[in-house]
Amino acid sequence: MSSTYTGFTAEERAAMKEHAQEQKEAARRGSQADKAAQAEQDVLAKIAEMSEADRALAEHIHAIVKANAPDLEPRTWYGMPAYARDGKVVCHFQPAQKFKTRYATFAFSDQADLDDNTMWPTAFALTELTPANEKEIAALLRKAAG
């Protein structure tokens, strides 16, 4: 087998640099309240930078998370909007433009309380959010947040 490893893509390297910058900035912030307020502003700023289609989805996801899992803390994670519990990411929104994919993704980490038997979904491709999608995401968020 002769596959050639070409390393990380430019998009992956950029995401890793963003994550390192996020860590540095978080370490510099003052009180817990200041950190939380700035983290939410960082998420909103990342959403504002997105292409129109990704931005519309991200804004909608952000509102769904805030309404259905208010205990999850907004933060950026590898330059993407994410929501954490006790500092650990529970879910995140990956815009399509981030890694040049044809759809955005909303995904849950192993920190989400979604375990159901021996197999369960953890990531969802998004091209638009219908009322049915919103209802399903809201239910998953409530379960994931515990």
Tab-separated table of N, CA and C in Angstrom:
chain	number	residue	atom	x	y	z
A	1	MET	N	0.850	-1.172	0.000
A	1	MET	CA	0.000	0.000	0.000
A	1	MET	C	0.893	1.232	0.000
A	2	SER	N	0.725	2.067	-0.984
A	2	SER	CA	1.622	3.221	-1.087
A	2	SER	C	0.830	4.528	-1.076
A	3	SER	N	0.208	4.823	0.042
A	3	SER	CA	-0.455	6.118	0.155
A	3	SER	C	0.547	7.110	0.714
A	4	THR	N	0.463	8.313	0.244
A	4	THR	CA	1.407	9.343	0.653
A	4	THR	C	0.710	10.320	1.580
A	5	TYR	N	1.273	10.496	2.746
A	5	TYR	CA	0.727	11.452	3.709
A	5	TYR	C	1.158	12.842	3.283
A	6	THR	N	0.197	13.694	3.064
A	6	THR	CA	0.520	15.054	2.626
A	6	THR	C	0.391	16.072	3.749
A	7	GLY	N	0.059	15.619	4.953
A	7	GLY	CA	-0.043	16.529	6.083
A	7	GLY	C	-1.414	17.160	6.188
A	8	PHE	N	-1.508	18.123	7.052
A	8	PHE	CA	-2.765	18.817	7.282
A	8	PHE	C	-3.064	19.770	6.129
A	9	THR	N	-4.340	19.961	5.878
A	9	THR	CA	-4.731	20.942	4.862
A	9	THR	C	-4.521	22.338	5.427
A	10	ALA	N	-4.559	23.317	4.547
A	10	ALA	CA	-4.419	24.706	4.990
A	10	ALA	C	-5.536	25.064	5.969
A	11	GLU	N	-6.742	24.562	5.708
A	11	GLU	CA	-7.879	24.835	6.587
A	11	GLU	C	-7.673	24.206	7.966
A	12	GLU	N	-7.144	22.991	7.998
A	12	GLU	CA	-6.883	22.334	9.282
A	12	GLU	C	-5.791	23.063	10.071
A	13	ARG	N	-4.740	23.496	9.382
A	13	ARG	CA	-3.682	24.260	10.059
A	13	ARG	C	-4.230	25.564	10.608
A	14	ALA	N	-5.085	26.233	9.846
A	14	ALA	CA	-5.689	27.491	10.311
A	14	ALA	C	-6.550	27.247	11.540
A	15	ALA	N	-7.302	26.157	11.556
A	15	ALA	CA	-8.148	25.836	12.713
A	15	ALA	C	-7.287	25.582	13.948
A	16	MET	N	-6.168	24.886	13.775
A	16	MET	CA	-5.282	24.631	14.917
A	16	MET	C	-4.682	25.932	15.447
A	17	LYS	N	-4.326	26.844	14.558
A	17	LYS	CA	-3.802	28.149	14.991
A	17	LYS	C	-4.876	28.928	15.742
A	18	GLU	N	-6.117	28.865	15.252
A	18	GLU	CA	-7.212	29.544	15.946
A	18	GLU	C	-7.396	28.967	17.344
A	19	HIS	N	-7.297	27.653	17.462
A	19	HIS	CA	-7.469	27.019	18.772
A	19	HIS	C	-6.376	27.469	19.738
A	20	ALA	N	-5.146	27.533	19.267
A	20	ALA	CA	-4.048	27.995	20.118
A	20	ALA	C	-4.281	29.441	20.564
A	21	GLN	N	-4.744	30.283	19.645
A	21	GLN	CA	-5.040	31.675	19.983
A	21	GLN	C	-6.175	31.762	20.997
A	22	GLU	N	-7.213	30.924	20.826
A	22	GLU	CA	-8.328	30.900	21.776
A	22	GLU	C	-7.833	30.565	23.183
A	23	GLN	N	-6.940	29.595	23.274
A	23	GLN	CA	-6.395	29.183	24.567
A	23	GLN	C	-5.618	30.318	25.222
A	24	LYS	N	-4.799	31.015	24.438
A	24	LYS	CA	-4.016	32.138	24.965
A	24	LYS	C	-4.926	33.249	25.468
A	25	GLU	N	-5.938	33.589	24.664
A	25	GLU	CA	-6.846	34.669	25.051
A	25	GLU	C	-7.643	34.311	26.299
A	26	ALA	N	-8.091	33.085	26.402
A	26	ALA	CA	-8.860	32.654	27.575
A	26	ALA	C	-8.003	32.728	28.832
A	27	ALA	N	-6.736	32.400	28.719
A	27	ALA	CA	-5.847	32.436	29.877
A	27	ALA	C	-5.612	33.859	30.368
A	28	ARG	N	-5.708	34.845	29.478
A	28	ARG	CA	-5.462	36.239	29.833
A	28	ARG	C	-6.654	36.939	30.467
A	29	ARG	N	-7.828	36.398	30.300
A	29	ARG	CA	-9.035	37.078	30.788
A	29	ARG	C	-9.106	37.049	32.300
A	30	GLY	N	-9.809	38.044	32.863
A	30	GLY	CA	-9.909	38.208	34.310
A	30	GLY	C	-10.885	37.272	34.975
A	31	SER	N	-11.956	37.826	35.511
A	31	SER	CA	-12.916	37.048	36.296
A	31	SER	C	-13.670	36.056	35.425
A	32	GLN	N	-14.340	35.108	36.089
A	32	GLN	CA	-15.145	34.108	35.387
A	32	GLN	C	-16.252	34.783	34.588
A	33	ALA	N	-16.870	35.811	35.152
A	33	ALA	CA	-17.934	36.542	34.448
A	33	ALA	C	-17.380	37.236	33.208
A	34	ASP	N	-16.180	37.820	33.330
A	34	ASP	CA	-15.552	38.459	32.174
A	34	ASP	C	-15.248	37.429	31.090
A	35	LYS	N	-14.750	36.280	31.506
A	35	LYS	CA	-14.438	35.210	30.550
A	35	LYS	C	-15.696	34.754	29.826
A	36	ALA	N	-16.790	34.562	30.558
A	36	ALA	CA	-18.037	34.102	29.954
A	36	ALA	C	-18.588	35.134	28.977
A	37	ALA	N	-18.577	36.390	29.368
A	37	ALA	CA	-19.090	37.450	28.501
A	37	ALA	C	-18.250	37.566	27.238
A	38	GLN	N	-16.939	37.509	27.386
A	38	GLN	CA	-16.069	37.618	26.214
A	38	GLN	C	-16.195	36.387	25.328
A	39	ALA	N	-16.367	35.216	25.920
A	39	ALA	CA	-16.511	33.988	25.136
A	39	ALA	C	-17.759	34.068	24.253
A	40	GLU	N	-18.855	34.566	24.815
A	40	GLU	CA	-20.071	34.711	24.000
A	40	GLU	C	-19.857	35.719	22.885
A	41	GLN	N	-19.172	36.826	23.182
A	41	GLN	CA	-18.877	37.813	22.143
A	41	GLN	C	-18.004	37.207	21.047
A	42	ASP	N	-17.064	36.350	21.440
A	42	ASP	CA	-16.207	35.676	20.460
A	42	ASP	C	-17.042	34.786	19.537
A	43	VAL	N	-18.007	34.066	20.111
A	43	VAL	CA	-18.882	33.201	19.316
A	43	VAL	C	-19.686	34.051	18.332
A	44	LEU	N	-20.271	35.127	18.825
A	44	LEU	CA	-21.069	35.995	17.955
A	44	LEU	C	-20.212	36.627	16.856
A	45	ALA	N	-18.976	36.963	17.174
A	45	ALA	CA	-18.066	37.524	16.168
A	45	ALA	C	-17.739	36.485	15.097
A	46	LYS	N	-17.499	35.238	15.508
A	46	LYS	CA	-17.225	34.161	14.537
A	46	LYS	C	-18.427	33.952	13.633
A	47	ILE	N	-19.612	33.974	14.211
A	47	ILE	CA	-20.826	33.809	13.413
A	47	ILE	C	-20.948	34.956	12.410
A	48	ALA	N	-20.662	36.174	12.843
A	48	ALA	CA	-20.772	37.346	11.967
A	48	ALA	C	-19.808	37.275	10.781
A	49	GLU	N	-18.683	36.580	10.942
A	49	GLU	CA	-17.686	36.457	9.875
A	49	GLU	C	-18.081	35.451	8.799
A	50	MET	N	-19.071	34.614	9.073
A	50	MET	CA	-19.417	33.520	8.163
A	50	MET	C	-20.112	34.009	6.899
A	51	SER	N	-20.094	33.144	5.889
A	51	SER	CA	-20.852	33.426	4.669
A	51	SER	C	-22.335	33.498	5.035
A	52	GLU	N	-23.124	34.088	4.172
A	52	GLU	CA	-24.539	34.316	4.487
A	52	GLU	C	-25.272	33.022	4.864
A	53	ALA	N	-25.101	31.957	4.084
A	53	ALA	CA	-25.809	30.701	4.360
A	53	ALA	C	-25.369	30.097	5.695
A	54	ASP	N	-24.053	30.054	5.937
A	54	ASP	CA	-23.543	29.516	7.206
A	54	ASP	C	-23.977	30.390	8.380
A	55	ARG	N	-23.925	31.699	8.186
A	55	ARG	CA	-24.300	32.624	9.251
A	55	ARG	C	-25.754	32.425	9.663
A	56	ALA	N	-26.652	32.271	8.699
A	56	ALA	CA	-28.067	32.070	9.015
A	56	ALA	C	-28.261	30.793	9.838
A	57	LEU	N	-27.587	29.721	9.446
A	57	LEU	CA	-27.677	28.466	10.208
A	57	LEU	C	-27.084	28.628	11.607
A	58	ALA	N	-25.907	29.248	11.688
A	58	ALA	CA	-25.228	29.405	12.980
A	58	ALA	C	-26.033	30.278	13.941
A	59	GLU	N	-26.620	31.339	13.431
A	59	GLU	CA	-27.442	32.198	14.286
A	59	GLU	C	-28.644	31.424	14.823
A	60	HIS	N	-29.239	30.623	13.966
A	60	HIS	CA	-30.393	29.820	14.371
A	60	HIS	C	-29.975	28.769	15.405
A	61	ILE	N	-28.864	28.089	15.157
A	61	ILE	CA	-28.356	27.090	16.110
A	61	ILE	C	-28.054	27.761	17.443
A	62	HIS	N	-27.414	28.920	17.406
A	62	HIS	CA	-27.076	29.635	18.642
A	62	HIS	C	-28.341	29.917	19.451
A	63	ALA	N	-29.384	30.377	18.788
A	63	ALA	CA	-30.647	30.666	19.475
A	63	ALA	C	-31.273	29.390	20.045
A	64	ILE	N	-31.197	28.291	19.297
A	64	ILE	CA	-31.751	27.017	19.777
A	64	ILE	C	-30.991	26.543	21.017
A	65	VAL	N	-29.668	26.651	20.982
A	65	VAL	CA	-28.860	26.232	22.141
A	65	VAL	C	-29.199	27.094	23.352
A	66	LYS	N	-29.212	28.403	23.174
A	66	LYS	CA	-29.497	29.301	24.304
A	66	LYS	C	-30.865	29.018	24.914
A	67	ALA	N	-31.859	28.707	24.081
A	67	ALA	CA	-33.216	28.470	24.570
A	67	ALA	C	-33.397	27.099	25.217
A	68	ASN	N	-32.656	26.096	24.743
A	68	ASN	CA	-32.899	24.725	25.186
A	68	ASN	C	-31.823	24.138	26.089
A	69	ALA	N	-30.670	24.751	26.106
A	69	ALA	CA	-29.584	24.286	26.975
A	69	ALA	C	-28.852	25.510	27.531
A	70	PRO	N	-29.570	26.351	28.306
A	70	PRO	CA	-28.979	27.611	28.768
A	70	PRO	C	-27.762	27.429	29.677
A	71	ASP	N	-27.583	26.241	30.234
A	71	ASP	CA	-26.418	26.008	31.091
A	71	ASP	C	-25.138	25.762	30.293
A	72	LEU	N	-25.271	25.477	29.005
A	72	LEU	CA	-24.073	25.306	28.184
A	72	LEU	C	-23.476	26.678	27.913
A	73	GLU	N	-22.166	26.765	28.050
A	73	GLU	CA	-21.445	28.031	27.915
A	73	GLU	C	-20.947	28.198	26.485
A	74	PRO	N	-21.330	29.282	25.804
A	74	PRO	CA	-20.799	29.529	24.459
A	74	PRO	C	-19.300	29.780	24.533
A	75	ARG	N	-18.581	29.284	23.544
A	75	ARG	CA	-17.144	29.529	23.405
A	75	ARG	C	-16.737	29.168	21.990
A	76	THR	N	-15.579	29.603	21.577
A	76	THR	CA	-15.092	29.158	20.277
A	76	THR	C	-14.216	27.939	20.485
A	77	TRP	N	-14.194	27.092	19.482
A	77	TRP	CA	-13.426	25.851	19.532
A	77	TRP	C	-12.888	25.621	18.128
A	78	TYR	N	-11.590	25.738	17.960
A	78	TYR	CA	-10.953	25.654	16.653
A	78	TYR	C	-11.589	26.658	15.678
A	79	GLY	N	-11.958	27.816	16.215
A	79	GLY	CA	-12.523	28.869	15.391
A	79	GLY	C	-13.986	28.680	15.031
A	80	MET	N	-14.659	27.755	15.700
A	80	MET	CA	-16.070	27.486	15.421
A	80	MET	C	-16.903	27.747	16.674
A	81	PRO	N	-18.174	28.121	16.500
A	81	PRO	CA	-19.052	28.273	17.663
A	81	PRO	C	-19.248	26.926	18.353
A	82	ALA	N	-19.062	26.924	19.663
A	82	ALA	CA	-19.205	25.692	20.436
A	82	ALA	C	-19.880	26.021	21.756
A	83	TYR	N	-20.332	24.981	22.432
A	83	TYR	CA	-21.073	25.141	23.679
A	83	TYR	C	-20.540	24.086	24.643
A	84	ALA	N	-20.140	24.531	25.840
A	84	ALA	CA	-19.415	23.664	26.769
A	84	ALA	C	-20.105	23.563	28.123
A	85	ARG	N	-19.767	22.500	28.816
A	85	ARG	CA	-20.185	22.292	30.204
A	85	ARG	C	-18.903	22.021	30.982
A	86	ASP	N	-18.688	22.798	32.038
A	86	ASP	CA	-17.482	22.652	32.859
A	86	ASP	C	-16.206	22.714	32.019
A	87	GLY	N	-16.212	23.593	31.031
A	87	GLY	CA	-15.031	23.792	30.199
A	87	GLY	C	-14.836	22.783	29.084
A	88	LYS	N	-15.693	21.782	28.979
A	88	LYS	CA	-15.543	20.744	27.954
A	88	LYS	C	-16.655	20.882	26.916
A	89	VAL	N	-16.271	20.907	25.659
A	89	VAL	CA	-17.220	21.107	24.565
A	89	VAL	C	-18.211	19.948	24.505
A	90	VAL	N	-19.491	20.305	24.475
A	90	VAL	CA	-20.576	19.332	24.365
A	90	VAL	C	-21.058	19.255	22.916
A	91	CYS	N	-21.119	20.415	22.244
A	91	CYS	CA	-21.553	20.443	20.847
A	91	CYS	C	-20.925	21.643	20.149
A	92	HIS	N	-20.913	21.575	18.823
A	92	HIS	CA	-20.363	22.696	18.055
A	92	HIS	C	-20.994	22.755	16.668
A	93	PHE	N	-20.894	23.928	16.072
A	93	PHE	CA	-21.366	24.160	14.711
A	93	PHE	C	-20.156	24.341	13.820
A	94	GLN	N	-20.076	23.541	12.754
A	94	GLN	CA	-18.981	23.668	11.791
A	94	GLN	C	-19.536	24.217	10.487
A	95	PRO	N	-19.197	25.456	10.145
A	95	PRO	CA	-19.702	26.016	8.896
A	95	PRO	C	-19.121	25.293	7.680
A	96	ALA	N	-19.887	25.246	6.622
A	96	ALA	CA	-19.427	24.574	5.403
A	96	ALA	C	-18.141	25.195	4.873
A	97	GLN	N	-18.042	26.524	4.965
A	97	GLN	CA	-16.865	27.211	4.423
A	97	GLN	C	-15.588	26.886	5.198
A	98	LYS	N	-15.705	26.443	6.443
A	98	LYS	CA	-14.530	26.217	7.291
A	98	LYS	C	-13.552	25.239	6.652
A	99	PHE	N	-14.071	24.120	6.173
A	99	PHE	CA	-13.221	23.105	5.553
A	99	PHE	C	-13.632	22.842	4.104
A	100	LYS	N	-14.333	23.822	3.528
A	100	LYS	CA	-14.753	23.771	2.125
A	100	LYS	C	-15.573	22.513	1.829
A	101	THR	N	-16.572	22.263	2.683
A	101	THR	CA	-17.460	21.132	2.464
A	101	THR	C	-18.770	21.628	1.875
A	102	ARG	N	-19.606	20.717	1.416
A	102	ARG	CA	-20.854	21.133	0.764
A	102	ARG	C	-21.990	21.373	1.732
A	103	TYR	N	-21.789	21.089	3.026
A	103	TYR	CA	-22.827	21.354	4.018
A	103	TYR	C	-22.194	21.671	5.364
A	104	ALA	N	-22.929	22.422	6.169
A	104	ALA	CA	-22.513	22.707	7.543
A	104	ALA	C	-22.826	21.483	8.395
A	105	THR	N	-22.239	21.437	9.582
A	105	THR	CA	-22.451	20.303	10.476
A	105	THR	C	-22.712	20.808	11.887
A	106	PHE	N	-23.659	20.175	12.546
A	106	PHE	CA	-23.868	20.389	13.976
A	106	PHE	C	-23.555	19.060	14.636
A	107	ALA	N	-22.611	19.065	15.579
A	107	ALA	CA	-22.128	17.805	16.141
A	107	ALA	C	-22.046	17.854	17.659
A	108	PHE	N	-22.136	16.672	18.245
A	108	PHE	CA	-22.030	16.491	19.684
A	108	PHE	C	-20.747	15.718	19.993
A	109	SER	N	-20.111	16.060	21.096
A	109	SER	CA	-18.903	15.352	21.522
A	109	SER	C	-19.275	14.207	22.454
A	110	ASP	N	-18.260	13.508	22.926
A	110	ASP	CA	-18.503	12.422	23.887
A	110	ASP	C	-18.931	12.960	25.251
A	111	GLN	N	-18.889	14.284	25.435
A	111	GLN	CA	-19.358	14.899	26.676
A	111	GLN	C	-20.876	15.026	26.718
A	112	ALA	N	-21.523	14.856	25.560
A	112	ALA	CA	-22.979	14.955	25.479
A	112	ALA	C	-23.610	13.684	26.044
A	113	ASP	N	-24.673	13.858	26.797
A	113	ASP	CA	-25.366	12.713	27.393
A	113	ASP	C	-26.378	12.138	26.403
A	114	LEU	N	-25.872	11.606	25.287
A	114	LEU	CA	-26.751	11.081	24.254
A	114	LEU	C	-26.726	9.559	24.150
A	115	ASP	N	-25.912	8.920	24.953
A	115	ASP	CA	-25.754	7.471	24.859
A	115	ASP	C	-27.110	6.771	24.849
A	116	ASP	N	-27.314	5.939	23.849
A	116	ASP	CA	-28.561	5.207	23.702
A	116	ASP	C	-28.232	3.847	23.105
A	117	ASN	N	-28.250	2.812	23.932
A	117	ASN	CA	-27.883	1.457	23.514
A	117	ASN	C	-26.436	1.419	23.061
A	118	THR	N	-26.161	0.808	21.903
A	118	THR	CA	-24.778	0.654	21.460
A	118	THR	C	-24.415	1.551	20.277
A	119	MET	N	-25.393	2.331	19.779
A	119	MET	CA	-25.121	3.223	18.652
A	119	MET	C	-26.102	4.388	18.684
A	120	TRP	N	-25.588	5.605	18.411
A	120	TRP	CA	-26.442	6.790	18.368
A	120	TRP	C	-25.774	7.839	17.491
A	121	PRO	N	-26.549	8.733	16.895
A	121	PRO	CA	-25.957	9.762	16.028
A	121	PRO	C	-25.284	10.855	16.848
A	122	THR	N	-24.195	11.377	16.316
A	122	THR	CA	-23.502	12.468	17.007
A	122	THR	C	-23.268	13.683	16.121
A	123	ALA	N	-23.442	13.558	14.814
A	123	ALA	CA	-23.227	14.699	13.918
A	123	ALA	C	-24.324	14.725	12.860
A	124	PHE	N	-24.710	15.944	12.502
A	124	PHE	CA	-25.805	16.129	11.569
A	124	PHE	C	-25.408	17.134	10.501
A	125	ALA	N	-25.587	16.764	9.235
A	125	ALA	CA	-25.359	17.680	8.128
A	125	ALA	C	-26.547	18.635	8.062
A	126	LEU	N	-26.249	19.902	7.827
A	126	LEU	CA	-27.302	20.915	7.753
A	126	LEU	C	-27.191	21.713	6.460
A	127	THR	N	-28.282	21.789	5.733
A	127	THR	CA	-28.344	22.682	4.580
A	127	THR	C	-29.362	23.785	4.829
A	128	GLU	N	-30.337	23.499	5.699
A	128	GLU	CA	-31.299	24.485	6.165
A	128	GLU	C	-31.913	23.942	7.445
A	129	LEU	N	-32.596	24.810	8.175
A	129	LEU	CA	-33.262	24.386	9.408
A	129	LEU	C	-34.761	24.560	9.248
A	130	THR	N	-35.452	23.450	9.205
A	130	THR	CA	-36.908	23.470	9.143
A	130	THR	C	-37.448	23.437	10.570
A	131	PRO	N	-38.730	23.699	10.777
A	131	PRO	CA	-39.296	23.578	12.122
A	131	PRO	C	-39.101	22.169	12.710
A	132	ALA	N	-39.190	21.149	11.878
A	132	ALA	CA	-38.977	19.778	12.365
A	132	ALA	C	-37.523	19.578	12.797
A	133	ASN	N	-36.571	20.119	12.004
A	133	ASN	CA	-35.148	20.040	12.379
A	133	ASN	C	-34.902	20.742	13.700
A	134	GLU	N	-35.475	21.933	13.827
A	134	GLU	CA	-35.302	22.723	15.048
A	134	GLU	C	-35.814	21.948	16.261
A	135	LYS	N	-36.957	21.325	16.122
A	135	LYS	CA	-37.544	20.551	17.219
A	135	LYS	C	-36.640	19.369	17.598
A	136	GLU	N	-36.088	18.676	16.599
A	136	GLU	CA	-35.205	17.546	16.855
A	136	GLU	C	-33.905	18.000	17.524
A	137	ILE	N	-33.336	19.083	17.044
A	137	ILE	CA	-32.087	19.607	17.636
A	137	ILE	C	-32.355	20.049	19.075
A	138	ALA	N	-33.470	20.714	19.304
A	138	ALA	CA	-33.818	21.160	20.659
A	138	ALA	C	-33.912	19.983	21.611
A	139	ALA	N	-34.557	18.905	21.166
A	139	ALA	CA	-34.687	17.707	22.031
A	139	ALA	C	-33.319	17.089	22.291
A	140	LEU	N	-32.475	17.004	21.271
A	140	LEU	CA	-31.132	16.448	21.454
A	140	LEU	C	-30.313	17.317	22.409
A	141	LEU	N	-30.436	18.636	22.291
A	141	LEU	CA	-29.713	19.542	23.185
A	141	LEU	C	-30.136	19.360	24.628
A	142	ARG	N	-31.424	19.258	24.851
A	142	ARG	CA	-31.908	19.071	26.235
A	142	ARG	C	-31.359	17.770	26.801
A	143	LYS	N	-31.333	16.725	26.009
A	143	LYS	CA	-30.791	15.442	26.459
A	143	LYS	C	-29.266	15.537	26.652
A	144	ALA	N	-28.591	16.155	25.692
A	144	ALA	CA	-27.126	16.262	25.745
A	144	ALA	C	-26.643	17.059	26.946
A	145	ALA	N	-27.415	18.090	27.292
A	145	ALA	CA	-27.017	18.953	28.407
A	145	ALA	C	-27.254	18.282	29.767
A	146	GLY	N	-27.989	17.206	29.761
A	146	GLY	CA	-28.203	16.424	30.988
A	146	GLY	C	-29.271	16.931	31.895
